[in-house]
Short mmCIF file of C-alpha atoms in Angstrom, two decimals:
data_model
loop_
_atom_site.label_atom_id
_atom_site.label_comp_id
_atom_site.label_asym_id
_atom_site.label_seq_id
_atom_site.Cartn_x
_atom_site.Cartn_y
_atom_site.Cartn_z
CA MET D 7 7.78 -15.71 42.92
CA SER D 8 7.91 -19.66 42.93
CA GLU D 9 7.87 -21.55 39.73
CA THR D 10 4.48 -22.40 39.68
CA GLN D 11 3.50 -18.85 39.71
CA GLU D 12 5.98 -17.98 37.19
CA PHE D 13 4.66 -20.87 34.43
CA ARG D 14 1.53 -22.89 33.75
CA VAL D 15 1.48 -26.32 32.15
CA GLU D 16 -0.30 -26.89 28.75
CA ARG D 17 -0.52 -30.16 26.72
CA ASP D 18 -0.89 -30.66 23.22
CA SER D 19 -0.81 -34.13 21.09
CA LEU D 20 3.34 -33.85 21.24
CA GLY D 21 3.43 -33.52 24.95
CA GLU D 22 3.57 -30.56 27.70
CA MET D 23 5.21 -27.51 27.42
CA ARG D 24 5.80 -24.71 30.12
CA ILE D 25 3.93 -21.33 29.37
CA PRO D 26 4.65 -17.89 30.90
CA ALA D 27 2.01 -17.86 33.46
CA GLY D 28 0.81 -14.15 32.39
CA ALA D 29 0.65 -14.96 28.52
CA TYR D 30 -2.66 -15.18 26.71
CA TRP D 31 -1.14 -17.40 23.96
CA GLY D 32 -0.45 -21.23 24.71
CA VAL D 33 1.14 -24.58 23.72
CA ASN D 34 0.92 -24.17 20.07
CA THR D 35 2.05 -20.72 19.75
CA ALA D 36 5.24 -21.87 22.17
CA ARG D 37 5.61 -24.56 19.78
CA ALA D 38 5.63 -21.81 16.92
CA LEU D 39 8.16 -19.71 18.71
CA GLU D 40 10.59 -22.56 18.96
CA ASN D 41 10.55 -23.79 15.32
CA PHE D 42 10.07 -20.15 13.29
CA SER D 43 12.72 -17.74 14.98
CA ILE D 44 13.53 -16.75 11.52
CA SER D 45 12.52 -13.39 10.61
CA ARG D 46 12.30 -11.79 14.44
CA ARG D 47 9.20 -10.15 13.29
CA GLN D 48 6.08 -11.00 14.95
CA ILE D 49 2.48 -10.96 13.36
CA SER D 50 2.03 -8.02 15.35
CA VAL D 51 3.75 -5.80 13.25
CA TYR D 52 0.45 -5.92 11.08
CA PRO D 53 -2.02 -4.72 13.00
CA ASP D 54 -4.55 -4.51 10.34
CA PHE D 55 -4.06 -8.42 9.90
CA ILE D 56 -4.69 -8.87 13.62
CA VAL D 57 -7.82 -7.02 13.80
CA ALA D 58 -9.20 -8.55 10.63
CA TYR D 59 -8.64 -12.20 12.11
CA ALA D 60 -10.33 -11.04 15.41
CA GLN D 61 -13.33 -9.98 13.04
CA VAL D 62 -13.30 -13.56 11.30
CA LYS D 63 -13.32 -15.13 15.06
CA GLN D 64 -16.10 -12.81 16.16
CA ALA D 65 -18.10 -13.49 12.91
CA ALA D 66 -17.58 -17.04 13.39
CA ALA D 67 -18.76 -16.69 17.15
CA ARG D 68 -22.01 -15.06 16.41
CA ALA D 69 -22.70 -17.63 13.58
CA ASN D 70 -22.09 -20.66 15.55
CA LEU D 71 -24.67 -19.12 18.31
CA GLU D 72 -27.08 -18.22 15.50
CA ILE D 73 -26.83 -21.52 13.96
CA GLY D 74 -27.03 -23.32 17.65
CA VAL D 75 -23.79 -25.20 17.84
CA LEU D 76 -22.18 -22.73 20.30
CA ASP D 77 -23.89 -21.94 23.58
CA GLN D 78 -24.75 -17.97 24.29
CA GLU D 79 -22.30 -17.65 27.41
CA ARG D 80 -19.31 -18.85 25.25
CA SER D 81 -20.29 -17.10 22.18
CA TRP D 82 -20.67 -13.87 24.20
CA LEU D 83 -17.49 -14.38 25.87
CA ILE D 84 -15.19 -15.11 22.68
CA ASP D 85 -17.17 -12.27 20.93
CA ARG D 86 -16.06 -9.84 24.00
CA ALA D 87 -12.68 -10.88 23.87
CA CYS D 88 -12.58 -10.52 19.88
CA GLN D 89 -13.73 -6.84 20.56
CA ASP D 90 -11.02 -6.11 22.83
CA ILE D 91 -8.82 -7.36 20.18
CA ILE D 92 -10.49 -5.36 17.49
CA ASP D 93 -10.07 -2.36 19.66
CA GLY D 94 -6.50 -2.50 19.79
CA LYS D 95 -6.00 -4.64 23.17
CA LEU D 96 -3.53 -7.80 23.37
CA HIS D 97 -1.78 -7.27 19.90
CA GLU D 98 1.55 -7.64 21.91
CA GLU D 99 0.43 -11.38 22.49
CA PHE D 100 0.76 -12.33 19.00
CA VAL D 101 4.07 -13.32 19.00
CA VAL D 102 4.33 -15.81 16.04
CA GLY D 103 6.57 -15.03 13.20
CA VAL D 104 5.55 -13.41 10.23
CA ILE D 105 7.32 -16.40 8.14
CA GLN D 106 6.33 -19.91 9.58
CA GLY D 107 5.45 -23.27 7.71
CA GLY D 108 1.99 -24.74 7.98
CA ALA D 109 -0.09 -22.67 5.99
CA GLY D 110 -0.61 -20.03 8.73
CA THR D 111 -1.93 -22.60 11.46
CA SER D 112 0.77 -21.15 14.07
CA THR D 113 -0.98 -17.70 13.59
CA ASN D 114 -4.48 -19.12 13.61
CA MET D 115 -3.69 -20.80 16.84
CA ASN D 116 -1.99 -17.87 18.46
CA VAL D 117 -5.29 -16.24 17.48
CA ASN D 118 -7.46 -19.02 18.97
CA GLU D 119 -5.37 -19.22 22.30
CA VAL D 120 -5.24 -15.49 23.18
CA ILE D 121 -9.29 -15.02 22.38
CA ALA D 122 -9.59 -18.13 25.15
CA ASN D 123 -7.65 -16.81 27.53
CA ARG D 124 -8.99 -13.72 27.48
CA ALA D 125 -12.58 -14.85 27.35
CA LEU D 126 -11.33 -17.36 30.40
CA GLU D 127 -10.33 -13.97 32.26
CA LEU D 128 -13.49 -12.21 31.50
CA ALA D 129 -15.33 -15.26 33.01
CA GLY D 130 -13.06 -15.32 35.87
CA ARG D 131 -11.37 -18.32 35.37
CA GLU D 132 -7.95 -19.35 35.26
CA PHE D 133 -5.77 -19.10 32.05
CA GLY D 134 -5.32 -22.72 30.34
CA ASP D 135 -9.00 -23.81 31.51
CA TYR D 136 -9.73 -25.16 28.36
CA GLU D 137 -12.11 -27.94 29.38
CA PHE D 138 -14.53 -24.92 30.13
CA LEU D 139 -13.34 -22.85 27.07
CA SER D 140 -11.13 -24.40 24.42
CA PRO D 141 -9.01 -22.63 21.40
CA ASN D 142 -9.93 -25.53 19.34
CA ASP D 143 -13.32 -26.75 20.14
CA HIS D 144 -15.23 -23.34 20.93
CA VAL D 145 -13.02 -20.21 19.29
CA ASN D 146 -12.08 -22.21 16.36
CA ARG D 147 -15.65 -24.12 16.06
CA SER D 148 -16.83 -24.51 12.53
CA GLN D 149 -13.51 -23.42 11.20
CA SER D 150 -9.87 -24.39 9.78
CA THR D 151 -6.58 -22.41 9.20
CA ASN D 152 -7.25 -23.01 5.59
CA ASP D 153 -10.51 -20.74 5.28
CA THR D 154 -10.02 -18.40 8.30
CA TYR D 155 -6.26 -17.44 7.61
CA PRO D 156 -6.94 -16.35 3.66
CA SER D 157 -10.04 -14.57 4.75
CA ALA D 158 -8.24 -12.45 7.49
CA VAL D 159 -5.37 -11.68 4.90
CA LYS D 160 -8.14 -10.62 2.46
CA VAL D 161 -9.80 -8.40 5.04
CA ALA D 162 -6.65 -7.21 6.23
CA LEU D 163 -5.52 -6.22 2.57
CA VAL D 164 -8.76 -4.23 1.71
CA HIS D 165 -8.01 -1.95 4.91
CA ALA D 166 -4.49 -1.63 3.82
CA THR D 167 -5.02 -0.88 0.02
CA GLU D 168 -7.88 1.64 1.12
CA ARG D 169 -5.14 3.68 3.00
CA LEU D 170 -2.97 2.95 0.30
CA ILE D 171 -5.70 4.92 -1.96
CA ASP D 172 -6.07 7.96 0.44
CA GLU D 173 -2.51 8.54 0.80
CA PHE D 174 -1.95 8.44 -2.92
CA THR D 175 -5.26 10.55 -3.51
CA LEU D 176 -3.25 13.16 -1.05
CA LEU D 177 -0.21 12.93 -3.27
CA GLN D 178 -2.29 13.27 -6.35
CA ASN D 179 -3.86 16.15 -5.27
CA SER D 180 -0.25 18.06 -4.15
CA PHE D 181 0.60 17.17 -7.93
CA ARG D 182 -2.33 18.87 -9.23
CA VAL D 183 -2.00 22.08 -6.79
CA LYS D 184 1.95 22.23 -8.02
CA GLY D 185 0.65 21.88 -11.87
CA SER D 186 -1.41 24.88 -11.32
CA GLU D 187 0.92 26.77 -9.43
CA PHE D 188 3.62 26.21 -12.55
CA LYS D 189 0.86 26.53 -15.10
CA HIS D 190 2.37 29.97 -16.72
CA ILE D 191 5.88 28.67 -16.64
CA LEU D 192 7.14 27.68 -20.16
CA LYS D 193 10.11 25.11 -20.45
CA ILE D 194 11.55 23.04 -22.83
CA GLY D 195 10.03 19.18 -22.98
CA ARG D 196 12.59 16.41 -23.66
CA THR D 197 12.74 12.96 -25.08
CA GLN D 198 15.51 10.43 -25.03
CA LEU D 199 17.20 13.14 -22.76
CA GLN D 200 17.29 15.35 -25.68
CA ASP D 201 15.76 18.79 -26.04
CA ALA D 202 12.33 18.54 -27.70
CA VAL D 203 9.71 21.17 -28.32
CA PRO D 204 8.16 23.42 -25.34
CA MET D 205 5.30 22.98 -22.86
CA THR D 206 4.62 24.11 -19.29
CA LEU D 207 6.10 22.97 -16.14
CA GLY D 208 2.35 22.61 -14.90
CA GLN D 209 1.64 20.37 -17.96
CA GLU D 210 4.62 18.13 -16.43
CA PHE D 211 3.14 18.26 -12.73
CA SER D 212 -0.50 17.61 -14.35
CA GLY D 213 0.76 14.66 -15.97
CA PHE D 214 2.36 13.34 -12.50
CA SER D 215 -1.02 14.07 -10.98
CA THR D 216 -2.81 11.81 -14.09
CA THR D 217 -0.44 9.27 -13.28
CA ILE D 218 -1.23 8.91 -9.79
CA GLY D 219 -4.69 9.20 -10.50
CA GLU D 220 -4.58 6.04 -13.05
CA ASP D 221 -3.08 3.96 -10.40
CA ILE D 222 -5.47 4.76 -7.81
CA GLN D 223 -8.37 3.32 -10.21
CA ARG D 224 -5.82 0.08 -10.85
CA LEU D 225 -5.93 -0.15 -6.70
CA ARG D 226 -9.71 0.30 -6.72
CA ASP D 227 -9.95 -2.26 -9.63
CA VAL D 228 -8.77 -5.00 -7.34
CA LEU D 229 -10.70 -4.58 -4.36
CA PRO D 230 -13.63 -6.52 -5.12
CA LEU D 231 -11.51 -9.40 -5.81
CA LEU D 232 -10.32 -9.38 -2.21
CA LEU D 233 -14.05 -9.03 -1.04
CA GLU D 234 -14.58 -12.69 -2.34
CA LEU D 235 -13.58 -15.32 0.47
CA ASN D 236 -13.48 -19.10 1.16
CA LEU D 237 -15.07 -18.62 4.74
CA GLY D 238 -17.04 -21.77 5.45
CA ALA D 239 -14.82 -23.95 3.29
CA THR D 240 -12.70 -25.37 6.50
CA ALA D 241 -10.15 -27.81 6.05
CA ILE D 242 -10.18 -28.11 1.63
CA GLY D 243 -13.59 -26.29 0.40
CA THR D 244 -16.01 -29.22 1.49
CA GLY D 245 -17.09 -27.63 4.94
CA ILE D 246 -16.31 -30.57 7.11
CA THR D 247 -17.24 -29.80 10.39
CA ALA D 248 -19.17 -26.99 9.52
CA GLU D 249 -23.09 -26.95 9.59
CA ALA D 250 -24.51 -26.14 6.34
CA SER D 251 -26.09 -23.22 7.25
CA TYR D 252 -22.69 -21.82 8.58
CA ALA D 253 -21.16 -20.38 5.69
CA SER D 254 -23.87 -17.82 4.74
CA ALA D 255 -24.42 -17.15 8.52
CA VAL D 256 -20.43 -16.33 9.07
CA MET D 257 -20.55 -14.17 5.91
CA ARG D 258 -23.65 -12.22 6.99
CA GLN D 259 -22.02 -11.68 10.29
CA LEU D 260 -18.70 -10.36 8.96
CA ARG D 261 -20.34 -7.98 6.58
CA LYS D 262 -22.06 -6.68 9.68
CA ILE D 263 -18.52 -6.35 11.97
CA THR D 264 -16.49 -4.94 8.77
CA GLY D 265 -19.01 -2.74 7.29
CA TYR D 266 -17.74 -4.31 3.91
CA ASN D 267 -21.03 -5.14 2.72
CA ASP D 268 -19.77 -6.47 -0.89
CA LEU D 269 -17.89 -9.50 1.04
CA GLN D 270 -19.38 -12.84 -0.48
CA THR D 271 -18.90 -16.44 -0.31
CA ALA D 272 -17.05 -17.87 -3.18
CA HIS D 273 -19.09 -19.96 -5.49
CA ASP D 274 -16.27 -22.59 -5.63
CA LEU D 275 -15.12 -23.24 -2.13
CA ILE D 276 -12.56 -26.06 -3.06
CA GLU D 277 -10.94 -23.87 -5.95
CA ALA D 278 -11.38 -20.77 -3.53
CA THR D 279 -9.20 -22.57 -0.86
CA SER D 280 -6.47 -23.51 -3.25
CA ASP D 281 -6.41 -20.26 -5.43
CA THR D 282 -4.00 -17.51 -4.59
CA GLY D 283 -4.33 -15.12 -7.73
CA VAL D 284 -5.95 -12.46 -6.10
CA PHE D 285 -2.80 -11.88 -3.95
CA MET D 286 -0.52 -12.25 -7.55
CA SER D 287 -3.08 -9.33 -8.75
CA LEU D 288 -2.65 -6.96 -5.94
CA SER D 289 0.88 -7.47 -5.86
CA SER D 290 1.20 -6.75 -9.70
CA VAL D 291 -0.95 -3.62 -8.97
CA ILE D 292 1.06 -2.57 -6.01
CA LYS D 293 4.46 -3.23 -8.11
CA ARG D 294 3.10 -1.28 -11.34
CA THR D 295 2.13 1.64 -8.73
CA ALA D 296 5.44 1.72 -7.30
CA MET D 297 7.43 1.52 -10.47
CA LYS D 298 5.60 4.92 -11.67
CA LEU D 299 6.02 6.56 -8.99
CA SER D 300 9.63 5.61 -8.88
CA LYS D 301 9.59 7.04 -12.90
CA ILE D 302 8.27 10.39 -11.24
CA CYS D 303 11.26 10.55 -8.59
CA ASN D 304 13.76 10.03 -11.50
CA ASP D 305 12.39 12.95 -13.24
CA LEU D 306 12.33 15.07 -10.33
CA ARG D 307 15.82 14.10 -9.57
CA LEU D 308 16.76 15.13 -13.25
CA LEU D 309 14.85 18.19 -13.08
CA SER D 310 16.42 19.38 -10.12
CA SER D 311 19.93 17.91 -10.74
CA GLY D 312 22.77 21.13 -10.18
CA PRO D 313 22.69 23.36 -8.95
CA GLN D 314 25.21 24.95 -11.24
CA ALA D 315 26.25 21.91 -13.84
CA GLY D 316 23.12 20.28 -14.11
CA LEU D 317 19.17 20.93 -15.39
CA GLY D 318 18.28 23.08 -12.49
CA GLU D 319 15.05 23.64 -13.74
CA ILE D 320 13.13 23.15 -9.91
CA ASN D 321 14.50 23.18 -6.73
CA LEU D 322 13.66 20.45 -4.28
CA PRO D 323 13.21 21.01 -0.71
CA ALA D 324 16.93 20.85 1.32
CA ARG D 325 16.15 18.05 3.97
CA GLN D 326 19.89 17.24 5.06
CA ALA D 327 23.51 17.97 4.62
CA GLY D 328 24.32 16.02 1.34
CA SER D 329 27.80 15.23 1.92
CA SER D 330 30.36 14.65 4.85
CA ILE D 331 33.25 16.00 3.03
CA MET D 332 31.72 18.42 0.22
CA PRO D 333 30.47 21.77 2.26
CA GLY D 334 26.95 22.96 1.12
CA LYS D 335 26.02 19.78 -1.02
CA VAL D 336 22.45 19.05 -0.79
CA ASN D 337 20.88 15.54 -2.42
CA PRO D 338 17.78 14.67 -3.08
CA VAL D 339 17.16 12.30 -0.38
CA ILE D 340 13.53 12.13 -0.45
CA PRO D 341 13.18 10.65 -4.25
CA GLU D 342 15.95 8.70 -3.56
CA ALA D 343 14.04 6.88 -0.57
CA VAL D 344 11.12 6.30 -2.69
CA ASN D 345 12.96 4.60 -5.55
CA GLN D 346 14.76 1.94 -2.66
CA VAL D 347 11.08 1.38 -1.83
CA ALA D 348 10.15 0.73 -5.20
CA PHE D 349 13.18 -1.58 -5.69
CA VAL D 350 12.21 -3.74 -2.56
CA ILE D 351 8.41 -4.08 -4.05
CA ALA D 352 9.69 -5.05 -7.59
CA GLY D 353 11.48 -8.01 -5.71
CA ALA D 354 8.75 -9.00 -3.48
CA ASP D 355 6.49 -9.19 -6.47
CA VAL D 356 8.35 -11.86 -7.62
CA THR D 357 8.15 -13.45 -4.14
CA VAL D 358 4.03 -13.45 -4.17
CA ALA D 359 4.50 -14.90 -7.80
CA MET D 360 6.58 -17.53 -6.72
CA ALA D 361 4.55 -18.35 -3.46
CA SER D 362 1.69 -18.92 -5.55
CA GLU D 363 2.71 -21.16 -8.21
CA ALA D 364 3.97 -23.43 -5.30
CA GLY D 365 0.67 -24.25 -3.90
CA GLN D 366 -0.07 -27.90 -4.10
CA LEU D 367 -3.43 -29.85 -4.92
CA GLN D 368 -6.17 -28.70 -2.68
CA LEU D 369 -3.86 -26.00 -0.34
CA ASN D 370 -1.35 -23.67 -0.90
CA ALA D 371 1.14 -23.43 2.19
CA PHE D 372 2.84 -20.33 1.41
CA GLU D 373 0.42 -17.38 2.37
CA PRO D 374 2.34 -16.42 5.28
CA VAL D 375 4.82 -14.93 3.06
CA MET D 376 2.33 -13.50 0.55
CA LEU D 377 0.73 -11.96 3.75
CA HIS D 378 4.06 -10.47 4.89
CA THR D 379 4.92 -9.30 1.56
CA LEU D 380 1.83 -7.67 0.48
CA MET D 381 1.39 -6.13 3.81
CA GLN D 382 4.56 -4.72 4.19
CA ASN D 383 4.72 -3.62 0.52
CA SER D 384 1.41 -1.52 1.31
CA ALA D 385 2.80 -0.11 4.34
CA TRP D 386 6.11 1.14 2.89
CA LEU D 387 4.67 2.35 -0.39
CA ARG D 388 1.92 4.38 1.71
CA ARG D 389 4.73 5.62 3.84
CA ALA D 390 7.20 6.16 0.77
CA ALA D 391 4.33 8.36 -0.89
CA ARG D 392 3.37 10.59 2.13
CA THR D 393 7.28 11.60 2.61
CA LEU D 394 7.18 12.41 -1.11
CA ARG D 395 4.73 14.65 -0.57
CA VAL D 396 5.19 16.26 2.64
CA ASN D 397 8.84 16.64 2.60
CA CYS D 398 9.34 17.08 -1.32
CA ILE D 399 6.47 17.88 -3.73
CA ASP D 400 4.84 20.48 -1.39
CA GLY D 401 7.78 22.54 -1.07
CA ILE D 402 9.42 22.42 -4.75
CA THR D 403 10.04 25.91 -6.65
CA ALA D 404 10.59 26.90 -10.20
CA ASN D 405 13.70 28.72 -11.53
CA GLU D 406 11.70 30.47 -13.56
CA GLU D 407 14.53 32.94 -15.31
CA LEU D 408 16.59 29.83 -16.23
CA LEU D 409 13.51 28.28 -17.99
CA ALA D 410 12.30 31.26 -19.85
CA SER D 411 15.97 31.90 -21.23
CA ARG D 412 16.12 28.48 -22.44
CA VAL D 413 12.78 28.70 -24.36
CA SER D 414 13.80 31.90 -25.84
CA SER D 415 17.10 30.26 -27.21
CA SER D 416 15.57 26.87 -28.16
CA VAL D 417 16.16 25.24 -31.30
CA GLY D 418 13.10 23.04 -30.79
CA VAL D 419 10.51 25.70 -31.13
CA VAL D 420 11.20 25.22 -35.13
CA THR D 421 9.20 22.12 -34.62
CA ALA D 422 6.16 24.80 -34.73
CA LEU D 423 7.04 26.53 -37.77
CA THR D 424 7.16 23.10 -39.87
CA PRO D 425 3.62 23.52 -41.27
CA TYR D 426 4.51 27.05 -42.75
CA ILE D 427 7.99 26.69 -43.97
CA GLY D 428 8.26 23.13 -44.38
CA TYR D 429 10.38 20.24 -42.89
CA SER D 430 13.66 20.77 -45.08
CA GLU D 431 13.83 24.35 -44.95
CA ALA D 432 13.12 24.03 -40.96
CA SER D 433 15.91 21.54 -40.78
CA LYS D 434 18.66 23.87 -42.43
CA LEU D 435 17.42 26.64 -39.58
CA ALA D 436 17.66 24.50 -36.68
CA LYS D 437 21.53 23.68 -37.90
CA GLU D 438 22.16 27.06 -38.64
CA ALA D 439 20.75 28.15 -35.35
CA LEU D 440 23.01 26.05 -33.26
CA THR D 441 25.88 26.79 -35.09
CA THR D 442 25.47 30.66 -35.07
CA LYS D 443 23.87 31.02 -31.91
CA ALA D 444 21.12 32.97 -33.61
CA THR D 445 17.47 32.44 -32.65
CA ILE D 446 15.18 30.49 -34.99
CA ALA D 447 12.38 33.50 -34.91
CA ASP D 448 15.38 36.08 -36.36
CA LEU D 449 16.70 33.43 -38.95
CA VAL D 450 13.07 32.81 -40.40
CA VAL D 451 12.52 36.58 -40.47
CA GLU D 452 15.82 37.19 -42.08
CA ARG D 453 14.93 34.81 -44.52
CA GLY D 454 11.74 36.41 -45.63
CA LEU D 455 9.96 33.11 -44.74
CA LEU D 456 7.51 34.45 -42.51
CA SER D 457 6.81 38.01 -41.03
CA ARG D 458 7.53 39.17 -37.37
CA GLU D 459 4.22 39.19 -36.62
CA GLU D 460 3.58 35.97 -38.28
CA VAL D 461 6.80 34.13 -36.13
CA THR D 462 5.60 35.71 -32.75
CA SER D 463 2.03 34.70 -33.19
CA ILE D 464 3.16 30.91 -34.25
CA LEU D 465 5.62 31.01 -31.40
CA SER D 466 3.46 32.35 -28.67
CA PRO D 467 3.54 30.56 -25.56
CA GLU D 468 -0.28 29.58 -25.71
CA ARG D 469 0.40 27.75 -29.21
CA LEU D 470 3.80 26.15 -28.40
CA SER D 471 2.42 24.48 -25.28
CA GLY D 472 -1.43 24.18 -25.97
CA ILE D 473 -1.65 25.89 -22.97
CA GLN D 474 -5.19 26.59 -23.48
CA ALA D 475 -6.19 22.82 -23.54
CA VAL D 476 -4.69 22.27 -19.85
CA THR D 477 -6.92 20.29 -17.88
CA SER D 478 -8.63 22.42 -15.02
CA ALA D 479 -6.30 22.59 -12.13
CA ILE D 480 -9.01 22.38 -9.69
CA PRO D 481 -7.74 20.35 -6.55
CA ILE D 482 -8.63 16.56 -6.59
CA ILE D 483 -9.96 17.06 -3.33
CA THR D 484 -11.10 20.16 -0.91
CA GLN D 485 -8.68 21.13 1.70
CA ALA D 486 -10.92 20.05 4.39
CA GLN D 487 -11.17 16.50 2.88
CA ALA D 488 -7.16 16.39 2.97
CA MET D 489 -7.07 17.27 6.17
CA ALA D 490 -9.51 14.65 7.17
CA LEU D 491 -7.74 11.85 5.06
CA GLU D 492 -4.38 12.94 6.80
CA ASP D 493 -5.67 13.00 10.47
CA SER D 494 -7.01 9.32 9.56
CA LEU D 495 -3.99 8.14 7.96
CA ASP D 496 -2.13 9.56 10.94
CA ARG D 497 -4.46 7.67 13.75
CA ALA D 498 -3.94 4.61 11.40
CA ASP D 499 -0.12 4.87 11.62
CA LEU D 500 0.23 5.16 15.29
CA ARG D 501 -0.59 1.19 15.55
CA ASP D 502 1.14 0.19 12.47
CA PHE D 503 4.87 -1.06 13.18
CA SER D 504 5.21 -2.68 9.56
#
């Protein structure tokens, strides 16, 4: 193959560059590849973002046709090229690094060039024939990086957050099912790692389910903030180069394309173009969710510690050999992995906060690192929740005999007797029980403080744990709904490389 067949020449304001003949990207992308070989992670690792950007460009092409600034042929070609990308094609052509200077301009031009050259291909023309259909004059008509990039980021984050919510709904359901399975098993609760009062293992796992449910709601609360876009603002919010009717037209088209009917144009486009507060809000919620899930994992590791010298109350599924030197050792590797994801997310939240604070005047140049951080955090947390559910929670069993023996010999049950014998007397009995190894029930009866029947009633499992007040153990979702969610998440994960 000759040199002219292997490469094509493209030009920009800085000069000429040779581009691989078959590449859908062009000169702007080529310069970004030279400048930002830093992370070695291409933007294609976030397919939600690539799809969202194509949706924004498709909406722009349709709006430009509607308001009469783009002819029907070019609009259709751009529209068709965008649809190919939305359908999952050409994602390997989005090659610029996730970390880049320029507030996302390299990404915007990578998108513009891929769309332009795919449109040229559809028209039967050569790659690089920008006189006919230009990345800037046609694909980017009425737009700027400064309004399309953050708009695509927000739409992508809505996609990602919805899937995170779906995965956490499945996790919440698994904890609820375990809560029902363990609802009859009494155990000793602990505060500050010291024995406290009785509860059921079911209450403990139902509490985990409730915690997950609260975090799902916090994630839902931030979604409306992501649906306010500065699309139509162009460079700084004044809408320069765009017709007055463009902003409403492009938003109307984007609603149809994405199915997000609550998308809206920010009322102050100047402010919306420079403000990145929503990214801090989402990052904070993801961090909160990760920290609370990590705390649950800490509890699981403690409750399963042993098997002989630890708490040993529950058994986590054995997933792999735990030691290269100690035969038979099995470690809580799944909760440990989730812990580590939470540590990464905590640090990444600081990155988002610093990037947001570092914005200057009418634009924040650091949205690329915010995109990278938030998309990675969402994907990692989603997958961490999945491995916790599938490889750990669903297979947990309880050591019922051990738990029963601990409750029967627990000094903590004396708390239930304080309304009848007084705090001072109860304290004396607790101290004596610890010294003599006698049970609280026997000591109360021996002292003549209460009858055996009274003690038995007061120390019944129902009264000790408040078990009659346990929330209904009905699953959060039906089995059919869970299977549908899993199928949807599996299909999305096939194209998600983050």
